[in-house]
C-alpha angles and dihedrals in degrees: 000000000000111000118232110243114246093239092058097048092053090047089053094064114071115235122252117257114275106190098126091054112093089212089063104019104045108014112085113242090244091057093045089052091054091050093047089050091054090048096048101040109123128233142178109297101250093209110126092217093054100054115113118253119267096235097060124098092225091067110098144123109320087008104069089115133006116288111251132180126216098234092183089116088061092061100050098082142332097257090058092047095051093049097048114017091115099047097088091065094039095052099042115092103244106232120201127180113207094190139089115299099255089059090059133073112275091240091058118079112211098200096041100043102094096049090050092048091051095049092049090052092044090054092046086049097051093050093052116100094228095038091227125144113265121230115231121207102237146007116192115189123189108198136183107224091246095057092044089052090047089061096255096141091050088055096047082049093056094061104125114258097011109141115160122186091209129024118202117190111189125193110193126203095263094044094070117098114273096356089152087068095041092241115176114276117259133167121201123213102210097106091051095089098049091047085055095050086061104029109131118236088228092074110102095171136030117185131184120202115202112197125179136140119309087241088063094053089127096051088052095046088048096050088048095049091050090051098052082056106046107019131093138150128213121208120220090260088061098252115137128220124208142177123242105263088209095065089230094133100039116118126214124198136162136199136171130230140172120291094222120092128165091354094307127108115215097214086167093067099038125125093193128351108300092003135102123182116214126203118206131191122191118207114190127196123208143160110293098245091050088053087050095042087062096051097268139120142224123228114250088226095057089046092052091049096044090050088051096040087232113165098178100175091191095058095041096051111124121216148151102213097105095051092059091231 
């Protein structure tokens, strides 16, 4: 006999009236929802034993340890549980690694992740009164270039019920083609059309993070500049997302990590013994009116290509070879 999930058992019994509770009887539902969201927002696990090892490529800012959520609120009463049992999943940035298994955290299973995500989304959808898919706040994808180019991101986005409001694609230093040989950076565009074919209309912003070595700063900037001129993404509803060609909303960040990975020390890339400095540029894509409302502009080349639904991978390819960098 199949065992009924605990959350289904809890939801099957009506909650007691909460008329005398200020939380339910006085505070408006919108304010209560904001309170619940703050209480159920995830955070890095602070336990020392759960920190990721320093010599791994998945340890980085905001990912020094697995994310966790304090669910004590859900155990207070049936009424609180009924209103926000699904919030921990919705609020947590869903992180996925389209990589080899050794480039993802140990608790993440590369070959099972999509199935697990799909099952969770279906479970939430079935428990909602309207049966509609639920929008999640964010989906972050760490992708090696070969996985991206073979279509793995499009496959992930085809997960039934997956409706992120924000999609972040992060390319790390060790994700670029032939980073081991210090090859000049390049970014193919053959995968973009397949992603656009399944990009949910829920996506308000798509952000691409480009990371490499501090000494490759000029190459990263060159790739980002070409991206702002040439690239766009189209959602399934036909709306196009563009970057700001002026670069006004581009974010730059830096961080430092160990120079040892998989028992090998990359002295070639060290800024000082044992340390590598990284340079990161984030390029956000938004609806044209959203870009312009912030004082930005969209390139004519991208507007023309989007209007004609033209995905010319050869023209959209980004590289640094001609710059001599």
